[in-house]
């Protein structure tokens, strides 16, 4: 199985267009040990002969699809590198790119939970809009029930609830299936992707430990990170449904205890781990945790 990280930043990317925090300024000015990053997305496939499954359709999807094999059969005027799209939630950073896929010549195969599908049919009706272009072939993901695993091009897809915090535009409450993590399985391997991690649990730790690689929520270093940068009306990491990395209850020490390769994704522009020479990044390296980057490949 192959995974390619197409965007390693959280919503807004890094740098974020209107942000002048110390991390965004460093990235924007090309300080040593920094990299620009696109918004949260990856692609997965069973073998190098299978089509990619796009996991989350970010606002940067056009440039991100160019990071996948752009070659087409000689006689093809239209050709797509992806065989489907999977959404882990209905947040804007994970779904705005859906509209940009409207030129598809076939209905888009879409994997999403019922709450995410409902949000995208009602409060933000992008799926209804797409009916006027390519159309959607929706396959429901049922979270927290392994008997409902679906299969796509040689990969079994299993989802589990990792966040109950509904998108801000959504008019109905969040709950199970609002934000999910995914375990992708082939006969011999498992890769788990979890861009939103609200809280740690024994079940989650067991799932991570049983995976060859875990790509996990690296959104915030500290709970009060936005306030520390002086952001207006800052919300805490916890209020935004993301467990911070730092601290004795943070995710970093817990992830380090797993005997599994850990790669951080969905990293917010404010997060000091984006500075390769900073103390937070050095700490992660000591813990054996990798910071994902755009274009990074992971194999299992
Ligand atoms: C999140 O990851 O929590 C959301 O994307 C936040 C947001 O963009 O509102
Ligand atoms: Mn997000
Ligand atoms: Zn910033």
Coordinates of C-alpha atoms and ligand atoms in Angstrom, one line a residue:
X1 CA 0.0 0.0 0.0
X2 CA 1.2 3.5 -0.8
X3 CA 0.2 6.8 0.7
X4 CA 1.3 10.2 -0.6
X5 CA 0.7 13.3 1.5
X6 CA -0.7 16.0 -0.8
X7 CA -1.2 18.6 1.8
X8 CA 0.3 18.5 5.3
X9 CA -1.2 21.7 6.7
X10 CA -4.6 22.3 8.4
X11 CA -7.2 24.8 7.1
X12 CA -5.6 27.9 5.6
X13 CA -2.4 26.1 4.7
X14 CA 1.1 27.4 5.7
X15 CA 1.5 30.3 5.5
X16 CA -2.1 31.3 5.8
X17 CA -3.0 34.2 3.5
X18 CA -3.9 36.7 6.2
X19 CA -1.7 35.5 9.0
X20 CA 1.4 37.3 10.3
X21 CA 2.2 35.1 13.3
X22 CA 5.8 34.3 13.8
X23 CA 5.6 30.9 12.2
X24 CA 3.7 32.2 9.1
X25 CA 6.2 35.0 8.7
X26 CA 9.1 32.5 8.9
X27 CA 7.6 30.3 6.3
X28 CA 6.5 33.2 4.0
X29 CA 10.0 34.6 4.0
X30 CA 11.7 31.2 3.4
X31 CA 13.6 31.1 6.7
X32 CA 16.0 28.1 6.8
X33 CA 14.2 25.0 8.0
X34 CA 10.8 25.9 6.8
X35 CA 8.6 24.7 4.0
X36 CA 5.3 26.0 2.6
X37 CA 2.4 23.5 2.9
X38 CA -0.9 23.0 1.2
X39 CA -4.1 22.1 2.9
X40 CA -5.0 18.7 4.4
X41 CA -5.2 15.9 1.9
X42 CA -3.6 12.6 1.0
X43 CA -3.9 9.9 -1.6
X44 CA -3.7 6.1 -1.1
X45 CA -3.5 3.1 -3.4
X46 CA -3.1 -0.6 -3.0
X47 CA -0.3 -1.0 -5.7
X48 CA 1.4 1.3 -8.2
X49 CA -1.0 -0.1 -10.8
X50 CA -4.2 0.9 -8.9
X51 CA -5.9 4.3 -9.2
X52 CA -5.4 6.6 -6.2
X53 CA -8.1 7.2 -3.7
X54 CA -8.2 10.9 -2.8
X55 CA -8.6 11.4 0.9
X56 CA -10.2 14.8 1.5
X57 CA -10.7 17.3 -1.3
X58 CA -8.9 20.5 -0.1
X59 CA -9.1 24.0 -1.6
X60 CA -5.6 23.2 -3.1
X61 CA -6.8 20.1 -5.0
X62 CA -5.9 21.3 -8.4
X63 CA -2.2 21.6 -7.6
X64 CA -2.3 18.5 -5.4
X65 CA -3.6 16.2 -8.2
X66 CA -0.6 17.3 -10.2
X67 CA 1.5 15.7 -7.5
X68 CA 0.0 12.4 -8.6
X69 CA 1.0 10.5 -11.8
X70 CA -0.2 13.0 -14.5
X71 CA 0.4 10.6 -17.4
X72 CA -2.6 9.4 -19.4
X73 CA -3.2 6.7 -22.1
X74 CA -2.0 8.0 -25.5
X75 CA -5.5 8.3 -27.0
X76 CA -7.2 9.8 -23.9
X77 CA -8.3 13.5 -23.9
X78 CA -9.7 13.2 -20.4
X79 CA -8.1 11.0 -17.8
X80 CA -8.2 11.1 -14.0
X81 CA -5.5 9.9 -11.6
X82 CA -8.2 9.2 -8.9
X83 CA -10.7 6.4 -8.6
X84 CA -12.7 8.1 -5.9
X85 CA -12.8 10.6 -3.0
X86 CA -13.1 9.8 0.7
X87 CA -14.1 12.5 3.2
X88 CA -13.2 12.3 6.8
X89 CA -15.6 15.1 7.7
X90 CA -17.5 18.0 6.1
X91 CA -15.1 20.8 7.1
X92 CA -14.4 23.4 4.5
X93 CA -10.6 22.5 4.4
X94 CA -11.6 18.9 3.4
X95 CA -14.5 19.6 1.0
X96 CA -14.0 22.9 -0.8
X97 CA -12.1 21.0 -3.5
X98 CA -15.1 18.9 -4.4
X99 CA -16.5 21.8 -6.5
X100 CA -13.2 22.0 -8.3
X101 CA -13.6 18.4 -9.5
X102 CA -16.8 19.2 -11.4
X103 CA -15.2 18.6 -14.8
X104 CA -15.0 14.9 -14.1
X105 CA -16.5 13.0 -17.0
X106 CA -18.1 10.3 -14.8
X107 CA -20.0 10.7 -11.5
X108 CA -17.5 11.1 -8.6
X109 CA -17.3 8.0 -6.4
X110 CA -17.6 9.5 -2.9
X111 CA -17.1 7.8 0.5
X112 CA -18.5 9.8 3.4
X113 CA -20.5 9.2 6.6
X114 CA -24.2 10.0 6.7
X115 CA -23.7 13.2 8.8
X116 CA -21.0 14.5 6.5
X117 CA -23.1 13.7 3.4
X118 CA -26.2 15.4 5.0
X119 CA -24.2 18.6 5.8
X120 CA -23.0 18.7 2.1
X121 CA -26.6 18.2 0.9
X122 CA -28.3 20.7 3.1
X123 CA -26.4 23.5 5.0
X124 CA -23.6 23.6 2.3
X125 CA -25.2 21.9 -0.7
X126 CA -22.0 21.2 -2.8
X127 CA -23.2 17.7 -3.6
X128 CA -26.5 18.9 -4.9
X129 CA -24.6 21.5 -6.9
X130 CA -22.4 18.8 -8.4
X131 CA -25.5 17.0 -9.7
X132 CA -25.6 19.8 -12.4
X133 CA -22.0 18.7 -13.5
X134 CA -20.6 15.3 -13.0
X135 CA -22.9 13.9 -10.3
X136 CA -22.0 11.9 -7.2
X137 CA -22.1 8.2 -6.5
X138 CA -22.2 8.1 -2.7
X139 CA -21.0 5.1 -0.7
X140 CA -21.9 5.5 3.0
X141 CA -19.1 5.0 5.5
X142 CA -20.6 3.6 8.8
X143 CA -18.2 4.5 11.6
X144 CA -17.4 2.4 14.6
X145 CA -18.7 -0.8 13.0
X146 CA -16.1 -3.1 11.4
X147 CA -18.8 -5.2 9.8
X148 CA -19.5 -2.1 7.6
X149 CA -16.0 -1.8 6.2
X150 CA -16.2 -0.9 2.5
X151 CA -13.7 -2.0 -0.2
X152 CA -12.2 0.2 -2.9
X153 CA -9.7 -1.1 -5.5
X154 CA -8.1 -3.6 -3.2
X155 CA -8.2 -1.6 0.0
X156 CA -10.6 -2.3 2.8
X157 CA -11.7 1.0 4.5
X158 CA -12.7 1.0 8.1
X159 CA -13.8 4.2 9.9
X160 CA -14.1 5.2 13.5
X161 CA -15.3 8.4 15.2
X162 CA -12.5 10.8 16.3
X163 CA -14.4 14.1 16.6
X164 CA -18.0 15.1 17.6
X165 CA -17.4 18.8 16.8
X166 CA -19.6 19.8 13.9
X167 CA -18.4 22.3 11.2
X168 CA -19.3 25.9 12.2
X169 CA -21.8 26.3 9.3
X170 CA -23.7 23.1 10.2
X171 CA -27.2 23.6 11.6
X172 CA -27.6 20.1 13.2
X173 CA -25.5 18.9 16.1
X174 CA -22.4 16.8 15.8
X175 CA -22.2 13.2 17.0
X176 CA -20.8 9.8 16.0
X177 CA -19.5 10.0 12.4
X178 CA -19.1 13.8 12.4
X179 CA -15.3 13.4 12.1
X180 CA -13.7 10.0 11.4
X181 CA -10.4 8.4 11.3
X182 CA -9.7 5.7 8.7
X183 CA -7.8 2.5 8.7
X184 CA -6.8 1.3 5.2
X185 CA -6.1 -2.4 5.0
X186 CA -4.7 -4.8 2.5
X187 CA -4.1 -8.5 3.2
X188 CA -0.9 -7.8 5.1
X189 CA -0.8 -4.2 6.1
X190 CA -2.7 -1.4 7.8
X191 CA -2.3 2.4 7.6
X192 CA -4.4 4.6 9.9
X193 CA -5.1 8.3 9.0
X194 CA -6.6 10.5 11.7
X195 CA -6.5 14.2 10.9
X196 CA -8.8 15.1 13.8
X197 CA -8.1 13.6 17.2
X198 CA -10.3 15.0 20.0
X199 CA -9.3 12.7 22.8
X200 CA -7.1 9.7 23.5
X201 CA -8.6 6.3 24.3
X202 CA -7.4 2.8 24.9
X203 CA -9.3 1.6 21.8
X204 CA -7.5 4.3 19.7
X205 CA -4.1 3.3 21.1
X206 CA -4.7 -0.3 20.2
X207 CA -5.8 0.6 16.7
X208 CA -2.7 2.7 16.2
X209 CA -0.4 0.0 17.7
X210 CA -1.9 -2.5 15.2
X211 CA -1.1 -0.2 12.2
X212 CA 2.2 -0.2 10.3
X213 CA 2.0 3.6 10.0
X214 CA -0.2 6.2 11.7
X215 CA -0.8 9.6 10.0
X216 CA -2.2 11.7 12.8
X217 CA -3.5 15.1 14.0
X218 CA -0.6 17.4 14.5
X219 CA -2.8 20.5 14.4
X220 CA -1.6 22.3 17.6
X221 CA 1.4 22.1 19.8
X222 CA -0.3 23.7 22.8
X223 CA -3.9 24.3 23.9
X224 CA -3.5 28.1 24.0
X225 CA -1.4 28.3 20.9
X226 CA -3.6 30.9 19.0
X227 CA -3.8 33.1 22.1
X228 CA 0.0 32.9 22.5
X229 CA 0.4 34.3 19.0
X230 CA -2.1 37.1 19.9
X231 CA -4.8 35.9 17.4
X232 CA -8.1 37.7 17.7
X233 CA -10.8 35.8 19.5
X234 CA -8.6 32.8 20.0
X235 CA -10.2 29.4 20.5
X236 CA -8.3 26.7 22.3
X237 CA -7.1 23.5 20.6
X238 CA -9.5 21.6 22.8
X239 CA -12.5 23.9 21.8
X240 CA -11.6 23.2 18.2
X241 CA -11.7 19.4 18.7
X242 CA -7.9 18.9 18.5
X243 CA -5.9 17.3 21.2
X244 CA -2.6 19.3 21.5
X245 CA 0.7 17.5 21.1
X246 CA 2.5 19.0 24.1
X247 CA 2.0 18.2 27.8
X248 CA 1.8 15.1 29.9
X249 CA -1.7 14.5 28.6
X250 CA -0.8 15.6 25.1
X251 CA -0.7 13.2 22.1
X252 CA 3.1 13.3 21.5
X253 CA 4.2 11.3 24.5
X254 CA 1.4 8.9 24.0
X255 CA 2.2 8.4 20.3
X256 CA 5.9 8.0 21.2
X257 CA 4.9 5.0 23.4
X258 CA 3.5 3.1 20.5
X259 CA 5.7 0.7 18.6
X260 CA 4.5 2.3 15.3
X261 CA 5.8 4.8 12.8
X262 CA 4.1 8.1 13.5
X263 CA 3.7 10.9 10.9
X264 CA 2.0 14.2 11.9
X265 CA -0.4 15.8 9.4
X266 CA -3.1 18.5 9.5
X267 CA -0.6 20.9 11.0
X268 CA -1.9 24.4 11.7
X269 CA 0.0 27.4 10.5
X270 CA 0.6 28.6 14.1
X271 CA 2.3 25.4 15.2
X272 CA 6.0 25.9 16.1
X273 CA 6.8 22.3 15.0
X274 CA 6.8 23.8 11.5
X275 CA 10.2 25.4 12.4
X276 CA 12.7 22.7 11.9
X277 CA 15.3 24.3 14.1
X278 CA 12.9 25.1 17.0
X279 CA 12.8 23.3 20.4
X280 CA 9.4 21.8 19.8
X281 CA 10.6 20.1 16.6
X282 CA 13.7 18.9 18.3
X283 CA 11.5 17.4 21.0
X284 CA 9.4 15.5 18.4
X285 CA 12.6 14.2 16.9
X286 CA 13.7 12.9 20.3
X287 CA 10.3 11.2 20.6
X288 CA 10.8 9.5 17.2
X289 CA 7.8 11.4 15.6
X290 CA 8.0 12.6 12.0
X291 CA 6.5 15.8 10.8
X292 CA 4.8 15.1 7.4
X293 CA 5.4 17.3 4.4
X294 CA 3.8 17.8 1.0
X295 CA 4.8 15.1 -1.4
X296 CA 6.0 12.7 1.3
X297 CA 5.4 9.0 0.5
X298 CA 4.7 6.3 3.0
X299 CA 4.7 2.6 2.1
X300 CA 3.4 -0.4 4.0
Ligands
LIG1 C1 -10.8 21.7 12.0 O1 -9.9 21.0 11.6 O2 -11.1 21.7 13.2 C2 -11.6 22.6 11.1 O3 -11.1 22.4 9.8 C3 -11.5 24.0 11.6 C4 -12.1 25.0 10.7 O4 -11.6 25.2 9.6 O5 -13.1 25.6 11.1
LIG2 MN1 -9.3 21.0 9.6
LIG3 ZN1 0.1 31.9 11.2

